[in-house]
Amino acid sequence: MAAERAGTTHTPAVLPPQVTMGLLDYITAHSLDQDYAPVSERTASERDPRQPGTGLAALVILGLFGLLVATAAVQTSRNAVQEADGHDQLATQITARRTQVDSRRQRVTELREEVDTLQTQYLQASTQGRQLSTRLSRLEVRTGAAAVTGPGVRVVVGDNPQATDSLQRVLDKDLQKLANALWASGAEAISINGQRLSNLSAIRHAGSAITVNGRSLEAPYTVLAIGNPDAIPARFADTEHGLEWFNLKAAYGLQFDMTPEESLKVPAARDLDLRHARTLEERP
């Protein structure tokens, strides 16, 4: 019995993996794969061989997306071209209208000069006409209907160079006070930045600018006053509004410079059409 055991070859037994790996590790490693395999095989066997694959579907989607992008690009380019053409046409129309307006303004100026010439010729033909012409000339100067030249003073006013608030800037009421002081000092004709003052003129603040006769002005403001250049400066200092301007210069640093001139030219006023005023003879 002992000899038989000694001569016989013994093959060791092979243990199952769940024994060598441990039961918990074996379940974790193989349970999901074993459960998934039958499901995968059944799904593959049930697939319709005529159904296109996912790769072909993706290509179709990409193709449609590319077509949409190309269409959008073409439409955007077409719209840009149309907008550019519309802008060019609008700019051309504006230029043409401006040219037309300038031409008509020039024609109005020429007609006014022609009327003035004919009126002067007619009035100079008789003594009574000459007297009337002299009276009209004086009235045109007073009302601002005619451009005038003569000696006077040039006044330049402006904001404080280091202005930080509105008190250090020239306001519409400041220009009003300046004009009133010059009228009181003997000025016969006044203009501000080329705008002739008349009985119908208005000096106002509109937005961020000061307007005279409805036209925006920019600082510094140049005021021309035709009159006696020797008398106006002294009289200006004696007026109430003149003293206020000297106080503005001292307190808020506003620029103020008055210079006598031997010859100044003040343009005629615009838009002097009367809508409500009538002469005494015309009143009912």
PDB file of C-alpha atoms in Angstrom:
ATOM      1  CA  MET A   1       0.000   0.000   0.000  1.00  0.00           C
ATOM      2  CA  ALA A   2       2.854   2.286   0.878  1.00  0.00           C
ATOM      3  CA  ALA A   3       4.687   1.259  -2.309  1.00  0.00           C
ATOM      4  CA  GLU A   4       1.724   1.983  -4.526  1.00  0.00           C
ATOM      5  CA  ARG A   5       1.440   5.437  -3.064  1.00  0.00           C
ATOM      6  CA  ALA A   6       5.076   6.058  -3.673  1.00  0.00           C
ATOM      7  CA  GLY A   7       4.991   5.027  -7.380  1.00  0.00           C
ATOM      8  CA  THR A   8       1.803   6.734  -8.398  1.00  0.00           C
ATOM      9  CA  THR A   9       1.981  10.281 -10.052  1.00  0.00           C
ATOM     10  CA  HIS A  10      -0.468  12.690  -8.402  1.00  0.00           C
ATOM     11  CA  THR A  11      -1.883  15.652 -10.436  1.00  0.00           C
ATOM     12  CA  PRO A  12      -2.828  18.655  -8.263  1.00  0.00           C
ATOM     13  CA  ALA A  13      -6.459  19.790  -8.514  1.00  0.00           C
ATOM     14  CA  VAL A  14      -7.222  23.082 -10.456  1.00  0.00           C
ATOM     15  CA  LEU A  15      -9.224  25.490  -8.313  1.00  0.00           C
ATOM     16  CA  PRO A  16     -12.004  27.621  -9.829  1.00  0.00           C
ATOM     17  CA  PRO A  17     -11.244  31.357 -10.337  1.00  0.00           C
ATOM     18  CA  GLN A  18     -13.794  32.406  -7.793  1.00  0.00           C
ATOM     19  CA  VAL A  19     -11.719  30.541  -5.207  1.00  0.00           C
ATOM     20  CA  THR A  20      -8.323  31.931  -6.199  1.00  0.00           C
ATOM     21  CA  MET A  21      -9.536  35.531  -6.882  1.00  0.00           C
ATOM     22  CA  GLY A  22     -11.950  35.791  -4.100  1.00  0.00           C
ATOM     23  CA  LEU A  23     -15.669  35.720  -4.563  1.00  0.00           C
ATOM     24  CA  LEU A  24     -16.196  39.512  -4.385  1.00  0.00           C
ATOM     25  CA  ASP A  25     -13.444  40.303  -6.942  1.00  0.00           C
ATOM     26  CA  TYR A  26     -14.764  37.621  -9.344  1.00  0.00           C
ATOM     27  CA  ILE A  27     -18.318  38.971  -9.255  1.00  0.00           C
ATOM     28  CA  THR A  28     -17.066  42.522  -9.878  1.00  0.00           C
ATOM     29  CA  ALA A  29     -14.883  41.481 -12.830  1.00  0.00           C
ATOM     30  CA  HIS A  30     -17.201  39.077 -14.693  1.00  0.00           C
ATOM     31  CA  SER A  31     -20.821  39.572 -13.779  1.00  0.00           C
ATOM     32  CA  LEU A  32     -21.394  42.651 -16.015  1.00  0.00           C
ATOM     33  CA  ASP A  33     -19.680  41.094 -19.049  1.00  0.00           C
ATOM     34  CA  GLN A  34     -21.607  37.845 -18.757  1.00  0.00           C
ATOM     35  CA  ASP A  35     -24.933  39.662 -18.460  1.00  0.00           C
ATOM     36  CA  TYR A  36     -24.191  42.046 -21.323  1.00  0.00           C
ATOM     37  CA  ALA A  37     -23.033  39.385 -23.812  1.00  0.00           C
ATOM     38  CA  PRO A  38     -26.477  37.750 -24.444  1.00  0.00           C
ATOM     39  CA  VAL A  39     -28.145  41.131 -24.795  1.00  0.00           C
ATOM     40  CA  SER A  40     -25.523  42.276 -27.260  1.00  0.00           C
ATOM     41  CA  GLU A  41     -25.831  39.105 -29.340  1.00  0.00           C
ATOM     42  CA  ARG A  42     -29.641  39.359 -29.444  1.00  0.00           C
ATOM     43  CA  THR A  43     -29.531  43.040 -30.466  1.00  0.00           C
ATOM     44  CA  ALA A  44     -27.101  42.286 -33.273  1.00  0.00           C
ATOM     45  CA  SER A  45     -29.247  39.438 -34.566  1.00  0.00           C
ATOM     46  CA  GLU A  46     -32.422  41.573 -34.510  1.00  0.00           C
ATOM     47  CA  ARG A  47     -30.917  44.623 -36.362  1.00  0.00           C
ATOM     48  CA  ASP A  48     -32.457  45.325 -39.769  1.00  0.00           C
ATOM     49  CA  PRO A  49     -29.680  44.931 -42.356  1.00  0.00           C
ATOM     50  CA  ARG A  50     -31.442  47.490 -44.575  1.00  0.00           C
ATOM     51  CA  GLN A  51     -31.206  50.283 -41.883  1.00  0.00           C
ATOM     52  CA  PRO A  52     -28.321  52.711 -42.622  1.00  0.00           C
ATOM     53  CA  GLY A  53     -25.590  52.853 -40.054  1.00  0.00           C
ATOM     54  CA  THR A  54     -24.849  55.705 -37.686  1.00  0.00           C
ATOM     55  CA  GLY A  55     -21.902  56.846 -39.810  1.00  0.00           C
ATOM     56  CA  LEU A  56     -24.106  57.517 -42.843  1.00  0.00           C
ATOM     57  CA  ALA A  57     -26.660  59.379 -40.702  1.00  0.00           C
ATOM     58  CA  ALA A  58     -23.921  61.585 -39.302  1.00  0.00           C
ATOM     59  CA  LEU A  59     -22.717  62.401 -42.814  1.00  0.00           C
ATOM     60  CA  VAL A  60     -26.244  63.377 -43.871  1.00  0.00           C
ATOM     61  CA  ILE A  61     -26.636  65.660 -40.825  1.00  0.00           C
ATOM     62  CA  LEU A  62     -23.281  67.303 -41.472  1.00  0.00           C
ATOM     63  CA  GLY A  63     -24.227  67.814 -45.092  1.00  0.00           C
ATOM     64  CA  LEU A  64     -27.499  69.511 -44.168  1.00  0.00           C
ATOM     65  CA  PHE A  65     -25.731  71.701 -41.616  1.00  0.00           C
ATOM     66  CA  GLY A  66     -23.152  72.741 -44.195  1.00  0.00           C
ATOM     67  CA  LEU A  67     -25.924  73.581 -46.660  1.00  0.00           C
ATOM     68  CA  LEU A  68     -27.624  75.801 -44.069  1.00  0.00           C
ATOM     69  CA  VAL A  69     -24.360  77.595 -43.279  1.00  0.00           C
ATOM     70  CA  ALA A  70     -23.661  78.173 -46.961  1.00  0.00           C
ATOM     71  CA  THR A  71     -27.194  79.495 -47.531  1.00  0.00           C
ATOM     72  CA  ALA A  72     -26.888  81.874 -44.573  1.00  0.00           C
ATOM     73  CA  ALA A  73     -23.521  83.116 -45.826  1.00  0.00           C
ATOM     74  CA  VAL A  74     -24.884  83.800 -49.304  1.00  0.00           C
ATOM     75  CA  GLN A  75     -27.919  85.630 -47.900  1.00  0.00           C
ATOM     76  CA  THR A  76     -25.738  87.721 -45.575  1.00  0.00           C
ATOM     77  CA  SER A  77     -23.456  88.670 -48.441  1.00  0.00           C
ATOM     78  CA  ARG A  78     -26.440  89.588 -50.601  1.00  0.00           C
ATOM     79  CA  ASN A  79     -27.919  91.757 -47.831  1.00  0.00           C
ATOM     80  CA  ALA A  80     -24.582  93.502 -47.329  1.00  0.00           C
ATOM     81  CA  VAL A  81     -24.407  94.336 -51.025  1.00  0.00           C
ATOM     82  CA  GLN A  82     -27.971  95.671 -50.998  1.00  0.00           C
ATOM     83  CA  GLU A  83     -27.273  97.816 -47.911  1.00  0.00           C
ATOM     84  CA  ALA A  84     -24.133  99.214 -49.523  1.00  0.00           C
ATOM     85  CA  ASP A  85     -26.041 100.045 -52.697  1.00  0.00           C
ATOM     86  CA  GLY A  86     -28.800 101.717 -50.657  1.00  0.00           C
ATOM     87  CA  HIS A  87     -26.240 103.766 -48.717  1.00  0.00           C
ATOM     88  CA  ASP A  88     -24.541 104.903 -51.922  1.00  0.00           C
ATOM     89  CA  GLN A  89     -27.882 105.881 -53.473  1.00  0.00           C
ATOM     90  CA  LEU A  90     -28.874 107.820 -50.353  1.00  0.00           C
ATOM     91  CA  ALA A  91     -25.527 109.646 -50.285  1.00  0.00           C
ATOM     92  CA  THR A  92     -25.941 110.522 -53.961  1.00  0.00           C
ATOM     93  CA  GLN A  93     -29.451 111.862 -53.340  1.00  0.00           C
ATOM     94  CA  ILE A  94     -28.260 113.955 -50.390  1.00  0.00           C
ATOM     95  CA  THR A  95     -25.426 115.436 -52.440  1.00  0.00           C
ATOM     96  CA  ALA A  96     -27.820 116.242 -55.292  1.00  0.00           C
ATOM     97  CA  ARG A  97     -30.323 117.879 -52.916  1.00  0.00           C
ATOM     98  CA  ARG A  98     -27.607 119.968 -51.281  1.00  0.00           C
ATOM     99  CA  THR A  99     -26.405 121.124 -54.660  1.00  0.00           C
ATOM    100  CA  GLN A 100     -29.978 122.015 -55.601  1.00  0.00           C
ATOM    101  CA  VAL A 101     -30.528 123.945 -52.359  1.00  0.00           C
ATOM    102  CA  ASP A 102     -27.253 125.850 -52.781  1.00  0.00           C
ATOM    103  CA  SER A 103     -28.216 126.718 -56.344  1.00  0.00           C
ATOM    104  CA  ARG A 104     -31.617 128.002 -55.261  1.00  0.00           C
ATOM    105  CA  ARG A 105     -30.096 130.035 -52.447  1.00  0.00           C
ATOM    106  CA  GLN A 106     -27.721 131.609 -54.916  1.00  0.00           C
ATOM    107  CA  ARG A 107     -30.662 132.385 -57.180  1.00  0.00           C
ATOM    108  CA  VAL A 108     -32.563 133.999 -54.292  1.00  0.00           C
ATOM    109  CA  THR A 109     -29.545 136.162 -53.503  1.00  0.00           C
ATOM    110  CA  GLU A 110     -29.271 137.249 -57.122  1.00  0.00           C
ATOM    111  CA  LEU A 111     -32.989 138.113 -57.286  1.00  0.00           C
ATOM    112  CA  ARG A 112     -32.757 140.139 -54.088  1.00  0.00           C
ATOM    113  CA  GLU A 113     -29.835 142.102 -55.462  1.00  0.00           C
ATOM    114  CA  GLU A 114     -31.752 142.694 -58.692  1.00  0.00           C
ATOM    115  CA  VAL A 115     -34.794 143.921 -56.750  1.00  0.00           C
ATOM    116  CA  ASP A 116     -32.615 146.243 -54.666  1.00  0.00           C
ATOM    117  CA  THR A 117     -31.043 147.673 -57.819  1.00  0.00           C
ATOM    118  CA  LEU A 118     -34.410 148.273 -59.484  1.00  0.00           C
ATOM    119  CA  GLN A 119     -35.803 149.783 -56.293  1.00  0.00           C
ATOM    120  CA  THR A 120     -32.868 152.168 -55.976  1.00  0.00           C
ATOM    121  CA  GLN A 121     -33.167 153.226 -59.614  1.00  0.00           C
ATOM    122  CA  TYR A 122     -36.866 153.860 -59.222  1.00  0.00           C
ATOM    123  CA  LEU A 123     -36.479 155.872 -56.012  1.00  0.00           C
ATOM    124  CA  GLN A 124     -33.593 157.937 -57.337  1.00  0.00           C
ATOM    125  CA  ALA A 125     -35.717 159.091 -60.260  1.00  0.00           C
ATOM    126  CA  SER A 126     -37.564 161.703 -58.180  1.00  0.00           C
ATOM    127  CA  THR A 127     -36.973 163.952 -55.188  1.00  0.00           C
ATOM    128  CA  GLN A 128     -39.661 162.253 -53.177  1.00  0.00           C
ATOM    129  CA  GLY A 129     -38.166 158.872 -54.096  1.00  0.00           C
ATOM    130  CA  ARG A 130     -34.714 159.944 -52.934  1.00  0.00           C
ATOM    131  CA  GLN A 131     -36.114 161.056 -49.591  1.00  0.00           C
ATOM    132  CA  LEU A 132     -37.899 157.728 -49.243  1.00  0.00           C
ATOM    133  CA  SER A 133     -34.697 155.888 -50.191  1.00  0.00           C
ATOM    134  CA  THR A 134     -32.782 157.673 -47.419  1.00  0.00           C
ATOM    135  CA  ARG A 135     -35.447 156.754 -44.914  1.00  0.00           C
ATOM    136  CA  LEU A 136     -35.446 153.127 -46.036  1.00  0.00           C
ATOM    137  CA  SER A 137     -31.659 152.955 -45.701  1.00  0.00           C
ATOM    138  CA  ARG A 138     -31.848 154.160 -42.115  1.00  0.00           C
ATOM    139  CA  LEU A 139     -34.594 151.684 -41.309  1.00  0.00           C
ATOM    140  CA  GLU A 140     -32.638 148.820 -42.872  1.00  0.00           C
ATOM    141  CA  VAL A 141     -29.676 149.624 -40.648  1.00  0.00           C
ATOM    142  CA  ARG A 142     -31.830 149.721 -37.523  1.00  0.00           C
ATOM    143  CA  THR A 143     -33.763 146.580 -38.327  1.00  0.00           C
ATOM    144  CA  GLY A 144     -30.735 144.651 -39.538  1.00  0.00           C
ATOM    145  CA  ALA A 145     -32.099 144.155 -43.039  1.00  0.00           C
ATOM    146  CA  ALA A 146     -28.926 145.505 -44.672  1.00  0.00           C
ATOM    147  CA  ALA A 147     -25.244 144.757 -44.161  1.00  0.00           C
ATOM    148  CA  VAL A 148     -23.297 147.712 -42.744  1.00  0.00           C
ATOM    149  CA  THR A 149     -19.677 148.733 -42.317  1.00  0.00           C
ATOM    150  CA  GLY A 150     -17.992 151.228 -40.064  1.00  0.00           C
ATOM    151  CA  PRO A 151     -15.791 151.702 -36.992  1.00  0.00           C
ATOM    152  CA  GLY A 152     -16.605 150.017 -33.719  1.00  0.00           C
ATOM    153  CA  VAL A 153     -15.332 147.457 -31.202  1.00  0.00           C
ATOM    154  CA  ARG A 154     -14.565 143.753 -31.389  1.00  0.00           C
ATOM    155  CA  VAL A 155     -15.398 141.812 -28.230  1.00  0.00           C
ATOM    156  CA  VAL A 156     -14.200 138.216 -27.818  1.00  0.00           C
ATOM    157  CA  VAL A 157     -15.589 136.224 -24.898  1.00  0.00           C
ATOM    158  CA  GLY A 158     -15.116 132.565 -23.981  1.00  0.00           C
ATOM    159  CA  ASP A 159     -15.172 129.930 -21.270  1.00  0.00           C
ATOM    160  CA  ASN A 160     -12.640 129.631 -18.495  1.00  0.00           C
ATOM    161  CA  PRO A 161      -9.796 127.497 -19.949  1.00  0.00           C
ATOM    162  CA  GLN A 162      -9.931 125.316 -16.811  1.00  0.00           C
ATOM    163  CA  ALA A 163     -13.725 125.218 -16.605  1.00  0.00           C
ATOM    164  CA  THR A 164     -15.128 122.433 -14.406  1.00  0.00           C
ATOM    165  CA  ASP A 165     -18.780 123.508 -14.132  1.00  0.00           C
ATOM    166  CA  SER A 166     -21.385 125.581 -15.955  1.00  0.00           C
ATOM    167  CA  LEU A 167     -20.622 128.704 -13.904  1.00  0.00           C
ATOM    168  CA  GLN A 168     -17.224 128.884 -15.588  1.00  0.00           C
ATOM    169  CA  ARG A 169     -18.730 128.754 -19.078  1.00  0.00           C
ATOM    170  CA  VAL A 170     -20.418 131.446 -21.147  1.00  0.00           C
ATOM    171  CA  LEU A 171     -24.180 131.051 -20.928  1.00  0.00           C
ATOM    172  CA  ASP A 172     -26.923 132.375 -23.176  1.00  0.00           C
ATOM    173  CA  LYS A 173     -27.912 134.948 -20.558  1.00  0.00           C
ATOM    174  CA  ASP A 174     -24.290 136.166 -20.481  1.00  0.00           C
ATOM    175  CA  LEU A 175     -24.401 136.901 -24.213  1.00  0.00           C
ATOM    176  CA  GLN A 176     -27.753 138.611 -23.744  1.00  0.00           C
ATOM    177  CA  LYS A 177     -26.250 140.885 -21.084  1.00  0.00           C
ATOM    178  CA  LEU A 178     -23.259 141.612 -23.334  1.00  0.00           C
ATOM    179  CA  ALA A 179     -25.495 142.606 -26.260  1.00  0.00           C
ATOM    180  CA  ASN A 180     -27.700 144.795 -24.049  1.00  0.00           C
ATOM    181  CA  ALA A 181     -24.643 146.536 -22.606  1.00  0.00           C
ATOM    182  CA  LEU A 182     -23.332 147.274 -26.117  1.00  0.00           C
ATOM    183  CA  TRP A 183     -26.712 148.622 -27.241  1.00  0.00           C
ATOM    184  CA  ALA A 184     -26.751 150.859 -24.172  1.00  0.00           C
ATOM    185  CA  SER A 185     -23.202 152.009 -24.976  1.00  0.00           C
ATOM    186  CA  GLY A 186     -24.210 153.384 -28.382  1.00  0.00           C
ATOM    187  CA  ALA A 187     -23.791 150.407 -30.726  1.00  0.00           C
ATOM    188  CA  GLU A 188     -25.730 150.805 -33.974  1.00  0.00           C
ATOM    189  CA  ALA A 189     -25.341 147.255 -35.311  1.00  0.00           C
ATOM    190  CA  ILE A 190     -24.249 144.063 -33.567  1.00  0.00           C
ATOM    191  CA  SER A 191     -23.419 140.561 -34.727  1.00  0.00           C
ATOM    192  CA  ILE A 192     -22.390 137.440 -32.788  1.00  0.00           C
ATOM    193  CA  ASN A 193     -20.270 134.927 -34.695  1.00  0.00           C
ATOM    194  CA  GLY A 194     -21.646 136.346 -37.941  1.00  0.00           C
ATOM    195  CA  GLN A 195     -25.290 136.393 -36.825  1.00  0.00           C
ATOM    196  CA  ARG A 196     -26.820 139.876 -37.051  1.00  0.00           C
ATOM    197  CA  LEU A 197     -28.989 140.894 -34.106  1.00  0.00           C
ATOM    198  CA  SER A 198     -32.378 142.394 -34.873  1.00  0.00           C
ATOM    199  CA  ASN A 199     -35.682 142.943 -33.104  1.00  0.00           C
ATOM    200  CA  LEU A 200     -36.573 139.351 -34.009  1.00  0.00           C
ATOM    201  CA  SER A 201     -33.316 137.789 -32.790  1.00  0.00           C
ATOM    202  CA  ALA A 202     -33.256 135.324 -29.914  1.00  0.00           C
ATOM    203  CA  ILE A 203     -30.196 134.247 -27.909  1.00  0.00           C
ATOM    204  CA  ARG A 204     -31.043 130.912 -26.349  1.00  0.00           C
ATOM    205  CA  HIS A 205     -29.526 127.768 -24.922  1.00  0.00           C
ATOM    206  CA  ALA A 206     -30.409 124.649 -26.937  1.00  0.00           C
ATOM    207  CA  GLY A 207     -28.910 121.321 -25.916  1.00  0.00           C
ATOM    208  CA  SER A 208     -25.188 121.818 -25.417  1.00  0.00           C
ATOM    209  CA  ALA A 209     -24.895 124.948 -27.587  1.00  0.00           C
ATOM    210  CA  ILE A 210     -25.992 128.568 -27.630  1.00  0.00           C
ATOM    211  CA  THR A 211     -28.140 129.545 -30.597  1.00  0.00           C
ATOM    212  CA  VAL A 212     -28.593 132.974 -32.167  1.00  0.00           C
ATOM    213  CA  ASN A 213     -31.350 133.370 -34.755  1.00  0.00           C
ATOM    214  CA  GLY A 214     -31.878 129.612 -34.470  1.00  0.00           C
ATOM    215  CA  ARG A 215     -28.288 128.763 -35.459  1.00  0.00           C
ATOM    216  CA  SER A 216     -25.848 127.023 -33.130  1.00  0.00           C
ATOM    217  CA  LEU A 217     -22.659 128.849 -32.202  1.00  0.00           C
ATOM    218  CA  GLU A 218     -19.347 127.646 -30.804  1.00  0.00           C
ATOM    219  CA  ALA A 219     -17.071 129.314 -28.267  1.00  0.00           C
ATOM    220  CA  PRO A 220     -15.199 131.610 -28.314  1.00  0.00           C
ATOM    221  CA  TYR A 221     -17.851 134.135 -29.280  1.00  0.00           C
ATOM    222  CA  THR A 222     -16.842 137.125 -31.395  1.00  0.00           C
ATOM    223  CA  VAL A 223     -19.159 140.109 -31.019  1.00  0.00           C
ATOM    224  CA  LEU A 224     -18.872 142.990 -33.495  1.00  0.00           C
ATOM    225  CA  ALA A 225     -20.476 146.288 -32.547  1.00  0.00           C
ATOM    226  CA  ILE A 226     -20.438 149.221 -34.960  1.00  0.00           C
ATOM    227  CA  GLY A 227     -20.357 152.609 -33.259  1.00  0.00           C
ATOM    228  CA  ASN A 228     -17.939 155.127 -31.811  1.00  0.00           C
ATOM    229  CA  PRO A 229     -14.853 153.063 -30.893  1.00  0.00           C
ATOM    230  CA  ASP A 230     -13.677 155.735 -28.452  1.00  0.00           C
ATOM    231  CA  ALA A 231     -16.956 156.058 -26.564  1.00  0.00           C
ATOM    232  CA  ILE A 232     -18.265 152.499 -26.431  1.00  0.00           C
ATOM    233  CA  PRO A 233     -15.601 151.044 -24.040  1.00  0.00           C
ATOM    234  CA  ALA A 234     -16.065 153.805 -21.437  1.00  0.00           C
ATOM    235  CA  ARG A 235     -19.854 153.675 -21.652  1.00  0.00           C
ATOM    236  CA  PHE A 236     -19.797 149.882 -21.459  1.00  0.00           C
ATOM    237  CA  ALA A 237     -18.033 150.007 -18.081  1.00  0.00           C
ATOM    238  CA  ASP A 238     -20.777 152.283 -16.732  1.00  0.00           C
ATOM    239  CA  THR A 239     -23.689 150.039 -17.689  1.00  0.00           C
ATOM    240  CA  GLU A 240     -25.209 147.523 -15.290  1.00  0.00           C
ATOM    241  CA  HIS A 241     -24.606 144.554 -17.575  1.00  0.00           C
ATOM    242  CA  GLY A 242     -21.075 145.759 -18.379  1.00  0.00           C
ATOM    243  CA  LEU A 243     -20.200 145.708 -14.679  1.00  0.00           C
ATOM    244  CA  GLU A 244     -21.701 142.215 -14.423  1.00  0.00           C
ATOM    245  CA  TRP A 245     -19.369 141.032 -17.183  1.00  0.00           C
ATOM    246  CA  PHE A 246     -16.317 142.389 -15.375  1.00  0.00           C
ATOM    247  CA  ASN A 247     -17.491 140.503 -12.272  1.00  0.00           C
ATOM    248  CA  LEU A 248     -17.881 137.296 -14.305  1.00  0.00           C
ATOM    249  CA  LYS A 249     -14.335 137.671 -15.568  1.00  0.00           C
ATOM    250  CA  ALA A 250     -12.945 138.220 -12.059  1.00  0.00           C
ATOM    251  CA  ALA A 251     -15.025 135.621 -10.208  1.00  0.00           C
ATOM    252  CA  TYR A 252     -15.246 132.760 -12.726  1.00  0.00           C
ATOM    253  CA  GLY A 253     -12.344 133.376 -15.085  1.00  0.00           C
ATOM    254  CA  LEU A 254     -14.459 133.982 -18.207  1.00  0.00           C
ATOM    255  CA  GLN A 255     -12.455 135.359 -21.111  1.00  0.00           C
ATOM    256  CA  PHE A 256     -13.265 138.938 -22.089  1.00  0.00           C
ATOM    257  CA  ASP A 257     -11.362 141.149 -24.499  1.00  0.00           C
ATOM    258  CA  MET A 258     -12.605 144.383 -26.115  1.00  0.00           C
ATOM    259  CA  THR A 259     -10.594 145.962 -28.950  1.00  0.00           C
ATOM    260  CA  PRO A 260     -11.416 149.181 -30.865  1.00  0.00           C
ATOM    261  CA  GLU A 261     -11.475 148.725 -34.660  1.00  0.00           C
ATOM    262  CA  GLU A 262     -11.348 151.297 -37.448  1.00  0.00           C
ATOM    263  CA  SER A 263     -13.457 149.235 -39.847  1.00  0.00           C
ATOM    264  CA  LEU A 264     -15.875 146.407 -39.195  1.00  0.00           C
ATOM    265  CA  LYS A 265     -18.436 144.679 -41.369  1.00  0.00           C
ATOM    266  CA  VAL A 266     -21.674 143.373 -39.923  1.00  0.00           C
ATOM    267  CA  PRO A 267     -23.789 141.141 -42.212  1.00  0.00           C
ATOM    268  CA  ALA A 268     -27.495 141.533 -42.822  1.00  0.00           C
ATOM    269  CA  ALA A 269     -29.967 139.618 -40.713  1.00  0.00           C
ATOM    270  CA  ARG A 270     -31.856 136.636 -42.073  1.00  0.00           C
ATOM    271  CA  ASP A 271     -35.504 135.663 -41.814  1.00  0.00           C
ATOM    272  CA  LEU A 272     -36.953 139.113 -41.183  1.00  0.00           C
ATOM    273  CA  ASP A 273     -40.409 138.247 -42.456  1.00  0.00           C
ATOM    274  CA  LEU A 274     -43.129 139.745 -40.264  1.00  0.00           C
ATOM    275  CA  ARG A 275     -46.239 137.620 -39.651  1.00  0.00           C
ATOM    276  CA  HIS A 276     -48.211 139.659 -37.125  1.00  0.00           C
ATOM    277  CA  ALA A 277     -46.806 143.215 -37.054  1.00  0.00           C
ATOM    278  CA  ARG A 278     -48.445 145.891 -39.201  1.00  0.00           C
ATOM    279  CA  THR A 279     -47.896 149.583 -39.760  1.00  0.00           C
ATOM    280  CA  LEU A 280     -50.368 152.039 -38.296  1.00  0.00           C
ATOM    281  CA  GLU A 281     -51.769 152.734 -41.750  1.00  0.00           C
ATOM    282  CA  GLU A 282     -52.497 149.045 -42.288  1.00  0.00           C
ATOM    283  CA  ARG A 283     -54.433 148.586 -39.061  1.00  0.00           C
ATOM    284  CA  PRO A 284     -58.198 148.148 -39.574  1.00  0.00           C
TER     285      PRO A 284
END
